[in-house]
Coordinates of C-alpha atoms and ligand atoms in Angstrom, one line a residue:
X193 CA 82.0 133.1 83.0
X194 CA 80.4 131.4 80.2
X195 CA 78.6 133.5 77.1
X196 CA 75.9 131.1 76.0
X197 CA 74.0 129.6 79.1
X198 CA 75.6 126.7 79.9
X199 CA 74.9 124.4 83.1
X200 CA 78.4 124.6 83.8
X201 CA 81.5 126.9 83.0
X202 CA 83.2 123.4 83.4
X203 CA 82.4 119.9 84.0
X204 CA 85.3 116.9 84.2
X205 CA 84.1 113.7 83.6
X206 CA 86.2 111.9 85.9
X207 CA 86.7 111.8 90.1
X208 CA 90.5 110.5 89.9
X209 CA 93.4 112.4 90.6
X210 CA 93.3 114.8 87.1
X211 CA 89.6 115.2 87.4
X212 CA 89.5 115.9 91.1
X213 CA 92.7 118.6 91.2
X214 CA 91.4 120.3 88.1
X215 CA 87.6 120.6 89.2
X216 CA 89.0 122.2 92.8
X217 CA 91.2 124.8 91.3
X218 CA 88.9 125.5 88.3
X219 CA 86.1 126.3 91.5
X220 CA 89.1 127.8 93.4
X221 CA 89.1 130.2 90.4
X222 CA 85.6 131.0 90.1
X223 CA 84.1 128.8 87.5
X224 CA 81.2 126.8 88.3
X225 CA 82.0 123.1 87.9
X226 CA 80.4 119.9 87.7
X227 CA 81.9 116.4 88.1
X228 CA 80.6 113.2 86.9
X229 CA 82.1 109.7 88.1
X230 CA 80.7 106.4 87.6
X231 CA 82.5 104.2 90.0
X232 CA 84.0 105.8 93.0
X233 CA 85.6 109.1 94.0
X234 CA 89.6 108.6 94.0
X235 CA 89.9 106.6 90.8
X236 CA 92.1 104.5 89.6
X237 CA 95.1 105.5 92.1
X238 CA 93.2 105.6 95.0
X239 CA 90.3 102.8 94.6
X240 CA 92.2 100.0 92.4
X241 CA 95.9 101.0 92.0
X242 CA 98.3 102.8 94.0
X243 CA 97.3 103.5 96.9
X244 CA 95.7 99.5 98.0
X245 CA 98.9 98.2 95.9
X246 CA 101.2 100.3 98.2
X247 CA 99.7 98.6 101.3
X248 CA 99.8 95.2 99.6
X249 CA 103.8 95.6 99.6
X250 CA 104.0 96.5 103.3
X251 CA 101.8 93.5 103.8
X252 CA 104.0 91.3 101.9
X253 CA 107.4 93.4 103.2
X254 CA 106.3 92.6 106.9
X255 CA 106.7 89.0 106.3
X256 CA 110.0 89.1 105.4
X257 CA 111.1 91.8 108.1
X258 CA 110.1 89.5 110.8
X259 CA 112.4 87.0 109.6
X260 CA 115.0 89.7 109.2
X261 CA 114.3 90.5 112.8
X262 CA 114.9 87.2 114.4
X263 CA 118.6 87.1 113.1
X264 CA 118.7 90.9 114.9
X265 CA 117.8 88.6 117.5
X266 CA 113.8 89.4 118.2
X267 CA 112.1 86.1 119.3
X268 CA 108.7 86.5 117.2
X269 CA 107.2 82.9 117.5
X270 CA 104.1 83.2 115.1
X271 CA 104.6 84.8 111.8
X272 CA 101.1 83.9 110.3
X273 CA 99.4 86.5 107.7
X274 CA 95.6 87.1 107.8
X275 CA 94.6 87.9 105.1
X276 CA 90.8 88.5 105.7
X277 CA 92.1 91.2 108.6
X278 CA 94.6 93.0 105.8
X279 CA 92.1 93.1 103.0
X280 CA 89.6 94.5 105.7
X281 CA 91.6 97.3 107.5
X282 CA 92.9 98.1 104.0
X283 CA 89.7 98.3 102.1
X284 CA 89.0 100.6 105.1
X285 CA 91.8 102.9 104.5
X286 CA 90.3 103.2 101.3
X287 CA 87.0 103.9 101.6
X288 CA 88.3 106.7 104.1
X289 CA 90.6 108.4 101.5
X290 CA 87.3 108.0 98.4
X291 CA 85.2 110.1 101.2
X292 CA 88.0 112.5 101.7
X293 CA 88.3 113.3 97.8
X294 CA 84.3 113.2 97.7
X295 CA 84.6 115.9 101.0
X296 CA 87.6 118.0 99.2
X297 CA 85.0 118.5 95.8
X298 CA 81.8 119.2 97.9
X299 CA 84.1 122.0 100.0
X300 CA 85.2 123.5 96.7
X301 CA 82.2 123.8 95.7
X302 CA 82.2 121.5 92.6
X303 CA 78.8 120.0 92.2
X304 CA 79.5 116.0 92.0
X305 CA 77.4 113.2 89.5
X306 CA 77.9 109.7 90.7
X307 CA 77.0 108.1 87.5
X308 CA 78.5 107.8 84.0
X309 CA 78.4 110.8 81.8
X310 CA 78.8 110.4 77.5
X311 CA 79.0 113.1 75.2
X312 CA 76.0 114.0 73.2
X313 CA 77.9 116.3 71.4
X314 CA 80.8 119.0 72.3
X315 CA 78.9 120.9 74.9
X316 CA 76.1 118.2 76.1
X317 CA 76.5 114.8 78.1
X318 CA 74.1 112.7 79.1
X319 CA 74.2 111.3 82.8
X320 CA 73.2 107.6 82.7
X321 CA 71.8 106.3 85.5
X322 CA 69.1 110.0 86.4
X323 CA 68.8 110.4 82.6
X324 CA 69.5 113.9 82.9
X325 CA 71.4 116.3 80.3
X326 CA 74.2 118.7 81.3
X327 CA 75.5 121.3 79.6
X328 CA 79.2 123.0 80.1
X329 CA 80.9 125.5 78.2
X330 CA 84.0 123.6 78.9
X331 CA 84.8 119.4 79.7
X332 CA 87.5 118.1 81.2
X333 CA 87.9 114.2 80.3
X334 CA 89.5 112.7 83.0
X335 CA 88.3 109.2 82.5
X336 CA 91.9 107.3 83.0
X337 CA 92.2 103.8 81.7
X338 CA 91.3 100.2 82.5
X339 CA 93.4 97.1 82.2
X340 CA 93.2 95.2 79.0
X341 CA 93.2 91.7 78.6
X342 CA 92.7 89.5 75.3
X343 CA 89.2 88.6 73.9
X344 CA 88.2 84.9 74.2
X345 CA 89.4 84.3 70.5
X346 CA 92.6 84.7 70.9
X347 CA 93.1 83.6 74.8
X348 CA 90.4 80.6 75.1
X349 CA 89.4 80.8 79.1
X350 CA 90.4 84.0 79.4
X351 CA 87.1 84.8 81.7
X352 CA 88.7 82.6 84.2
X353 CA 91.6 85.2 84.9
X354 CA 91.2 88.7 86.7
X355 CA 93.6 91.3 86.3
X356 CA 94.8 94.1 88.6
X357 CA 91.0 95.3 89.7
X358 CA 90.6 91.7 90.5
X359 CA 93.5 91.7 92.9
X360 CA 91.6 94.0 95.4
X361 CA 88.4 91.8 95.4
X362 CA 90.3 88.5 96.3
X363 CA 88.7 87.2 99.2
X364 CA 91.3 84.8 100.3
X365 CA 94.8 84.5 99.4
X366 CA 95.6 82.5 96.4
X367 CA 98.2 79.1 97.1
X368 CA 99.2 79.3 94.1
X369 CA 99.1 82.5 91.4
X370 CA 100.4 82.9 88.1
X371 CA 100.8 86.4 86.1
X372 CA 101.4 87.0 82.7
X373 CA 103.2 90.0 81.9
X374 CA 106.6 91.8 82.9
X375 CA 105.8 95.4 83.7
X376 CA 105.1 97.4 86.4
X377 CA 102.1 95.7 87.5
X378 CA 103.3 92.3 86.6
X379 CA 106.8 92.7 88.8
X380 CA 105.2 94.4 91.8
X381 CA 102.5 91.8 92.0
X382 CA 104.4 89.1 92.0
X383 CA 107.1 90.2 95.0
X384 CA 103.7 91.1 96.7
X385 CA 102.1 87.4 96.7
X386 CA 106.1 85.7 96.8
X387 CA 106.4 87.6 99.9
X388 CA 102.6 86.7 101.2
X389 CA 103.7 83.3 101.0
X390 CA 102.1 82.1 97.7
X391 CA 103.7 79.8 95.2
X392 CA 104.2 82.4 92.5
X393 CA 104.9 82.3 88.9
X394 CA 105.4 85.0 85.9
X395 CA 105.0 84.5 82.5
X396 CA 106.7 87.0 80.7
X397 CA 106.9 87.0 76.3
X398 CA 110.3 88.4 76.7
X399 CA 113.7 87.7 77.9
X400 CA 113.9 90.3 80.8
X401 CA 111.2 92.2 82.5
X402 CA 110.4 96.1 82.7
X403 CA 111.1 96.8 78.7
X404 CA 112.3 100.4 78.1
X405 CA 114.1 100.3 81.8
X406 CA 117.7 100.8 81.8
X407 CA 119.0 97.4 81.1
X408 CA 121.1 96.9 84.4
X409 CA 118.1 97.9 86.2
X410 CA 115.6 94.9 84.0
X411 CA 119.0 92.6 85.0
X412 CA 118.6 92.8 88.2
X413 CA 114.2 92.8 88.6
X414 CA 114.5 90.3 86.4
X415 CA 117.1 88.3 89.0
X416 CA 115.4 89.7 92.2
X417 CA 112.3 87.8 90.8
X418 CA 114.1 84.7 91.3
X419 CA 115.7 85.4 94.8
X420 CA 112.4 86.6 96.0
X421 CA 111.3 82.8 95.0
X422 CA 109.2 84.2 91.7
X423 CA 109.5 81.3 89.4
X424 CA 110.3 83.4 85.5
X425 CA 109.0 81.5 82.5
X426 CA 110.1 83.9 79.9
X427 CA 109.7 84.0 75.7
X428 CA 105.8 82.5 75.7
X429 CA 102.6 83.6 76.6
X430 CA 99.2 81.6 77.2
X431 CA 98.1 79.7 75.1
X432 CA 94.5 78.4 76.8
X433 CA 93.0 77.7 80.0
X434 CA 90.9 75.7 81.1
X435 CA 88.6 75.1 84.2
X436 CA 89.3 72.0 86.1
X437 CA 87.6 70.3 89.2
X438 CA 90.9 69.7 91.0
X439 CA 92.0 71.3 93.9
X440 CA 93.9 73.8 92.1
X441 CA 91.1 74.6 89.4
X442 CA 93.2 76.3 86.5
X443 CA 95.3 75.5 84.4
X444 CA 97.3 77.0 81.6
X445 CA 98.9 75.8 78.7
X446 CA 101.5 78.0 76.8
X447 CA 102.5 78.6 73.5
X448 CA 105.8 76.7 74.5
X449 CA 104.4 73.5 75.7
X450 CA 104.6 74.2 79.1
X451 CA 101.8 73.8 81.2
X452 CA 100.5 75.5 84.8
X453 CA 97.9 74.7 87.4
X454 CA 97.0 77.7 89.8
X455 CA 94.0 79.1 91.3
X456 CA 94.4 82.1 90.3
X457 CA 95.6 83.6 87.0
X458 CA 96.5 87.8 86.5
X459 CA 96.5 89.3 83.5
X460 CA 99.1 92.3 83.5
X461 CA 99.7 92.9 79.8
X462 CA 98.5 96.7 79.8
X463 CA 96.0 99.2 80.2
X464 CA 93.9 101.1 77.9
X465 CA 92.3 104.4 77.6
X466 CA 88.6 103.9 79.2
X467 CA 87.4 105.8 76.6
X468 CA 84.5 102.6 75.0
X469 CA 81.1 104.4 74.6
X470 CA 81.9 107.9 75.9
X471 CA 80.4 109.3 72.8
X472 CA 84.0 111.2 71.8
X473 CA 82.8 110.9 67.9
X474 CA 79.8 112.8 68.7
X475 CA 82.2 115.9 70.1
X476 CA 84.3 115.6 67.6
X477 CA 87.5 114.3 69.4
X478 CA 90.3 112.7 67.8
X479 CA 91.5 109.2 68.8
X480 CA 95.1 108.3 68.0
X481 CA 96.5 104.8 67.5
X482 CA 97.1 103.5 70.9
X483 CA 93.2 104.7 72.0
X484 CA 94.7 107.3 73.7
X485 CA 93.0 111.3 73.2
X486 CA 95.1 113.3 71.4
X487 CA 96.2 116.6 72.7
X488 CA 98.2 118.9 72.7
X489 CA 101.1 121.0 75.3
X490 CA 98.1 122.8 77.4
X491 CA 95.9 119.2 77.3
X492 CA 93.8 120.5 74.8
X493 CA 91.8 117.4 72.5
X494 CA 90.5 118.5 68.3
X495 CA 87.7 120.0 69.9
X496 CA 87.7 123.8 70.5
X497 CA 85.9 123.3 74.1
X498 CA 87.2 119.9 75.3
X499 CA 90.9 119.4 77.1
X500 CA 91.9 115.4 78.8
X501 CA 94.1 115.0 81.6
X502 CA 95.7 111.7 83.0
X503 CA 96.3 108.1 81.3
X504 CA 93.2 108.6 79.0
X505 CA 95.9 110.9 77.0
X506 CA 98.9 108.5 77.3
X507 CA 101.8 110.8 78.1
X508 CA 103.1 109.3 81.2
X509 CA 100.8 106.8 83.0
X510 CA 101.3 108.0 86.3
X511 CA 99.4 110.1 89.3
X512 CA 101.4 113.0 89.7
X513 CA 101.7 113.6 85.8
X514 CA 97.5 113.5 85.9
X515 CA 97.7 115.9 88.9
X516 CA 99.7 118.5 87.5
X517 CA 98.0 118.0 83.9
X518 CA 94.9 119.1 85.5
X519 CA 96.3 121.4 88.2
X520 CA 97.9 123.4 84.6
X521 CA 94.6 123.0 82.4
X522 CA 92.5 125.0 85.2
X523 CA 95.1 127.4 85.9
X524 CA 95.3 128.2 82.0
X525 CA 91.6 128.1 81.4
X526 CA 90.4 129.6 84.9
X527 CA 92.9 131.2 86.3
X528 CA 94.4 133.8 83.4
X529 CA 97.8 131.6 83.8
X530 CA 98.6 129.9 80.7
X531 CA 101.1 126.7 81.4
X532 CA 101.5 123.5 80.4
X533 CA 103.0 120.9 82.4
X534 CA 106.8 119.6 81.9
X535 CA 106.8 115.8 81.0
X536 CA 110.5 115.8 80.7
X537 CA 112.7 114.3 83.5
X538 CA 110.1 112.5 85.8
X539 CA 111.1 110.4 88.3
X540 CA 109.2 107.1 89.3
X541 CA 109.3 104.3 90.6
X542 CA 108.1 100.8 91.0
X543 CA 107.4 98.8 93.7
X544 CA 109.1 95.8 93.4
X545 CA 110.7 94.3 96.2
X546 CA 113.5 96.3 96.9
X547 CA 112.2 98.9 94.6
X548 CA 113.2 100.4 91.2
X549 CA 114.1 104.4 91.4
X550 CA 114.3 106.0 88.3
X551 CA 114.7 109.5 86.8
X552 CA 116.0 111.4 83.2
X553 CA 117.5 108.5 80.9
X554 CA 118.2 104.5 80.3
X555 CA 121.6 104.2 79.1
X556 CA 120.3 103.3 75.7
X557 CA 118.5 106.2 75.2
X558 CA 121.5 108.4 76.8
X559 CA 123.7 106.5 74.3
X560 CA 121.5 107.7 71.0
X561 CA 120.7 111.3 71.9
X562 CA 123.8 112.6 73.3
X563 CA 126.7 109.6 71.5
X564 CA 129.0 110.2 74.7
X565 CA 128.4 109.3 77.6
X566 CA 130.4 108.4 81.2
X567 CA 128.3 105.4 83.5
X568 CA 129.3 104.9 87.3
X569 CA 128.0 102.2 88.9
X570 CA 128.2 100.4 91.6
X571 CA 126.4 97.0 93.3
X572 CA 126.6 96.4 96.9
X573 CA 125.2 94.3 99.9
X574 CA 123.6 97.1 102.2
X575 CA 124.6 96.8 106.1
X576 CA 121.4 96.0 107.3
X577 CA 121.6 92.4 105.7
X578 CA 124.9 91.9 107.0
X579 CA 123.7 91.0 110.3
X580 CA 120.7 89.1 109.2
X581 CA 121.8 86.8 106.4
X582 CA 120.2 88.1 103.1
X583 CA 122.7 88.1 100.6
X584 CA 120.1 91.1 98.5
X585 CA 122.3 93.6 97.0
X586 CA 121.4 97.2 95.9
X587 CA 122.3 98.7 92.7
X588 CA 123.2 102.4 91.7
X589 CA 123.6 104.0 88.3
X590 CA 124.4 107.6 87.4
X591 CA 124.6 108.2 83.7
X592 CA 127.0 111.6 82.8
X593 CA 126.7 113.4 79.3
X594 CA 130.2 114.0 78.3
X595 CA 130.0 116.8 76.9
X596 CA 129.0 118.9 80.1
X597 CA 129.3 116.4 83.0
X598 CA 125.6 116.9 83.5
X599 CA 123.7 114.0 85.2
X600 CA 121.3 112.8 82.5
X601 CA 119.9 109.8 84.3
X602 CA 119.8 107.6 87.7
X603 CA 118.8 104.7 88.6
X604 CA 118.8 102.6 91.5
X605 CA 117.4 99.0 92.7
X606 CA 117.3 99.1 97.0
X607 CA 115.1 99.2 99.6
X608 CA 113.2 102.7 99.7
X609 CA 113.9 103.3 96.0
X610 CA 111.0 105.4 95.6
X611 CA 112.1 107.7 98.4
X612 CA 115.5 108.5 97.0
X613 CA 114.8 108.9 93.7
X614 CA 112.1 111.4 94.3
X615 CA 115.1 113.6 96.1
X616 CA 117.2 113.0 93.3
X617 CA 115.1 113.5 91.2
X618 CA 115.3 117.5 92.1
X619 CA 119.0 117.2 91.4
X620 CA 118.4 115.8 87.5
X621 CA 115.6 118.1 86.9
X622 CA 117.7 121.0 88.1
X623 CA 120.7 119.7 85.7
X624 CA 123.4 119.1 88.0
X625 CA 127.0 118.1 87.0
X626 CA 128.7 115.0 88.2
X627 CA 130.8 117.4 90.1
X628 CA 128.3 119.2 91.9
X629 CA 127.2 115.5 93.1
X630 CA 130.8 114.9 94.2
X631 CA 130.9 117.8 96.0
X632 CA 127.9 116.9 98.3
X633 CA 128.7 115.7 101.6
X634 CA 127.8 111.6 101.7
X635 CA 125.2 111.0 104.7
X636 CA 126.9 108.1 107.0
X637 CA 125.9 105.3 106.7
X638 CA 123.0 105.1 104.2
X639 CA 122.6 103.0 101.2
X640 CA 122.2 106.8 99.3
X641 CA 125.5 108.0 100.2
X642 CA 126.9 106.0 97.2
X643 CA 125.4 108.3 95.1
X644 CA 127.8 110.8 95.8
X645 CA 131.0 109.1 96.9
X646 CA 130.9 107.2 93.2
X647 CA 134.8 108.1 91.5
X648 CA 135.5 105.8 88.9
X649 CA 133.9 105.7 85.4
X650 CA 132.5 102.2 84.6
X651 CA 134.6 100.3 81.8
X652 CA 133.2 96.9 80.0
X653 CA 134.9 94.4 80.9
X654 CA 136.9 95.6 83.5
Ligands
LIG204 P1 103.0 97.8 81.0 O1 102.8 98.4 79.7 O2 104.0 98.4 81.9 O3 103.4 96.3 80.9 C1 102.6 95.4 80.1 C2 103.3 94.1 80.0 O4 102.5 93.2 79.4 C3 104.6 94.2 79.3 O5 105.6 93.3 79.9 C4 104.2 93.6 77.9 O6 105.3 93.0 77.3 C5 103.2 92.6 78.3 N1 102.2 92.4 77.2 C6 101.6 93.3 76.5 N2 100.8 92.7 75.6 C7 100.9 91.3 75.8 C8 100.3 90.2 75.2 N3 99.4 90.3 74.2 N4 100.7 89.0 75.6 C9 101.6 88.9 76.6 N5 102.2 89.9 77.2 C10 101.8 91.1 76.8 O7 101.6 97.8 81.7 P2 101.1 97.6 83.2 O8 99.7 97.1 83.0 O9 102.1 96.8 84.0 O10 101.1 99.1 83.7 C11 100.5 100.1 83.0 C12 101.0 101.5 83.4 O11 100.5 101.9 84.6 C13 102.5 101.5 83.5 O12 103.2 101.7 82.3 C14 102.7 102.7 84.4 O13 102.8 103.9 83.7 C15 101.5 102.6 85.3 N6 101.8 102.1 86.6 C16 102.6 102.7 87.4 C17 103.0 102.2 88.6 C18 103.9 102.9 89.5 O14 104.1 104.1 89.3 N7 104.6 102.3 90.5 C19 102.4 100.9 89.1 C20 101.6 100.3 88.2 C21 101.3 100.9 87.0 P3 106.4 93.8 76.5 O15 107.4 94.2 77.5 O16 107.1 92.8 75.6 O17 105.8 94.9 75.7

């Protein structure tokens, strides 16, 4: 494929989700492909994120089903959580799925690195660890990001904290946690150890969690915190912490005078591009503001030869948005079928406990693109806690442009959030009206049948 004589027609620096989907269709198309990755196959998602994070909330949502259960009247005697047996069958689980997306690369025939690659310049890397140099007519960077935490000079004792790749190292389970932060990571983390059992507190700079959420839905996080037994410092952040030889060996002061002891402290204030030392200067690949590589509708960086998938680009943090990125960068560049991928109207979700669906716009945003707009809402305690006590509601929001009745956003806060939303989600993409939801036949009785049996526009005030 390649004019000059390159090593490869393309190499991905990278083995998470973007890397791996676009170094298996690039090979599915014929290209010869190379893939370097410096920690573990699966990445981010798989290794440190999603995937051990999802089976942290079914540990943590077991605990509180077997309470549930006994008011359904089950007689379960012992309730205790091992941790050590979790953290092992998970870590298990994981290691299965890294071989799997080793396997699916060998199969397709991509040639895998496990070591660090940096650019030498736009068509030559360097492997780190063999020393040896590649060359590719084409890269992929694929590298995804890191979490960030302040430098010592501004958080003193900051080395005493871990953040979310910490998490998945603990060897036992914390008595008492705090977390600074109040997004994703923060709010799921925090229902995860509540729900384990650990005293659990959040230290959030703002008033409500999950900024650039749909307010209703940051309302009620931000309360479901509190139910779930998350104590919510909000409006401060830490200040210092120090090492102590008591029996809970941190503790933190905060800019507000408040002070904490736990024996373990999280940093969830962000993520950054892991983009420190690749060499992108040497291949002539521009940086923008927020460390993130610039690029453009088909992923393509300032350099002729060089395209970046996934949360090293900053579109939308998320595994499916790296997936298709890279799914749509091979197809253009190896399989003569130029797309680009469609970031508008994704749904996500986060996994809070009960979890946050989401898809198309906050009310805020609805508000200032489209002026008019109708809300229906609606906040409800499910059936299932009616026999077992909780008094947990779920909450429901459609948001209707005016002008055409077309569904511009929804959001919901109930169990299996996630789940919904991804259904709904076909409904917003697709555009549908209000009406055409009305007309849908509810399901009986679900939690989701609200979403179409919802008549009457939501008034302030009233
Ligand atoms: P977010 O950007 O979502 O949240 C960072 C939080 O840290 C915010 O609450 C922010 O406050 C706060 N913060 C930032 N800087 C500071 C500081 N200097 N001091 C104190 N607080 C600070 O990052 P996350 O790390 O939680 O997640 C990163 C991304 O990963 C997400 O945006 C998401 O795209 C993805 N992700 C997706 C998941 C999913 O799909 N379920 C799960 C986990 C992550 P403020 O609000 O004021 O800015």
């Amino acid at each position: 494929m390649a004019e000059h004589n390159y090593d490869f027609d393309l190499f991905v620096i990278g083995g998470g989700s973007g890397g791996v989907r676009a170094a298996r269709i690039a090979a599915g198309h014929g290209a010869k492909v190379g893939l370097a990755e410096e920690y573990r196959m699966g990445g981010t998602c798989v290794i440190r994120g999603c995937v051990p994070k999802k089976f942290m909330v079914y540990a943590s949502d077991y605990g509180r089903k077997i309470e549930e259960a006994r008011k359904y009247g089950w007689d379960i005697s012992v309730g205790d959580f091992d941790f050590a047996t979790f953290m092992a069958n998970m870590h298990a689980e994981v290691d299965r799925l890294s071989g799997l997306y080793m396997s699916g690369q060998v199969n397709a025939g991509v040639e895998v690195f496990e070591e660090r690659a940096e650019f030498v310049d736009a068509h030559t890397l360097k492997l780190k660890t063999s020393g040896k140099t590649i060359t590719a007519d084409k890269i992929l960077v694929a590298v995804g990001g890191s979490p960030w935490r302040p430098d010592s000079d501004e958080l003193p004792g900051v080395e005493h904290t871990i953040t979310s790749d910490g998490v998945f190292q603990l060897t036992e389970l914390p008595k008492h946690i705090v977390i600074a932060g109040g997004g994703y990571i923060a709010c799921e983390f925090a229902h995860v150890f509540a729900g384990l059992g650990v005293d659990t507190c959040l230290v959030y700079r703002g008033d409500t969690v999950l900024r650039g959420f749909d307010m209703d839905v940051r309302t009620e996080v931000h309360e479901g915190l509190k139910e779930a037994g998350v104590r919510v410092i909000t409006n401060t952040v830490f200040e210092s912490i120090e090492k102590t030889d008591g029996e809970t060996p941190l503790h933190v002061k905060m800019t507000n005078g408040m002070e904490l002891d736990a024996d373990v402290i999280m940093m969830a204030v962000g993520r950054l591009p892991h983009i420190n030392g690749l060499g992108l200067e040497n291949a002539g690949v521009k940086v923008g503001e927020r460390s993130e590589i610039v690029v453009d509708e088909f992923s393509k960086t300032s350099a002729d030869n060089i395209w970046a998938v996934g949360d090293v680009t900053r579109r939308a943090e998320l595994t499916p948005v790296a997936i298709r990125e890279g799914h749509a960068f091979a197809d253009t560049e190896f399989g003569g079928n130029p797309r680009s991928f469609d970031h508008d109207t994704i749904a996500t979700a986060v996994f809070t406990q009960p979890e946050v669906g989401t898809v198309g716009l906050a009310e805020h945003e609805a508000r200032k693109k489209f002026g008019a707009v109708d809300i229906y809402k609606t906040k409800f305690r499910p059936m299932r806690n009616m026999l077992n006590g909780k008094s947990e509601r779920v909450f429901i929001k459609l948001i209707v442009r005016q002008s055409d009745d077309v569904v511009v956003g929804a959001h919901i806060v109930s169990p299996d959030a996630g789940e919904m939303i991804q259904m709904l989600g076909i409904a917003v993409k697709m555009g549908a009206t209000k009406a055409q939801f009305d007309a849908t036949c509810a399901v009986h009785p679900t939690i989701a049948e609200e979403i179409v049996t919802m008549r009457t526009k939501w008034e302030a005030g009233v």
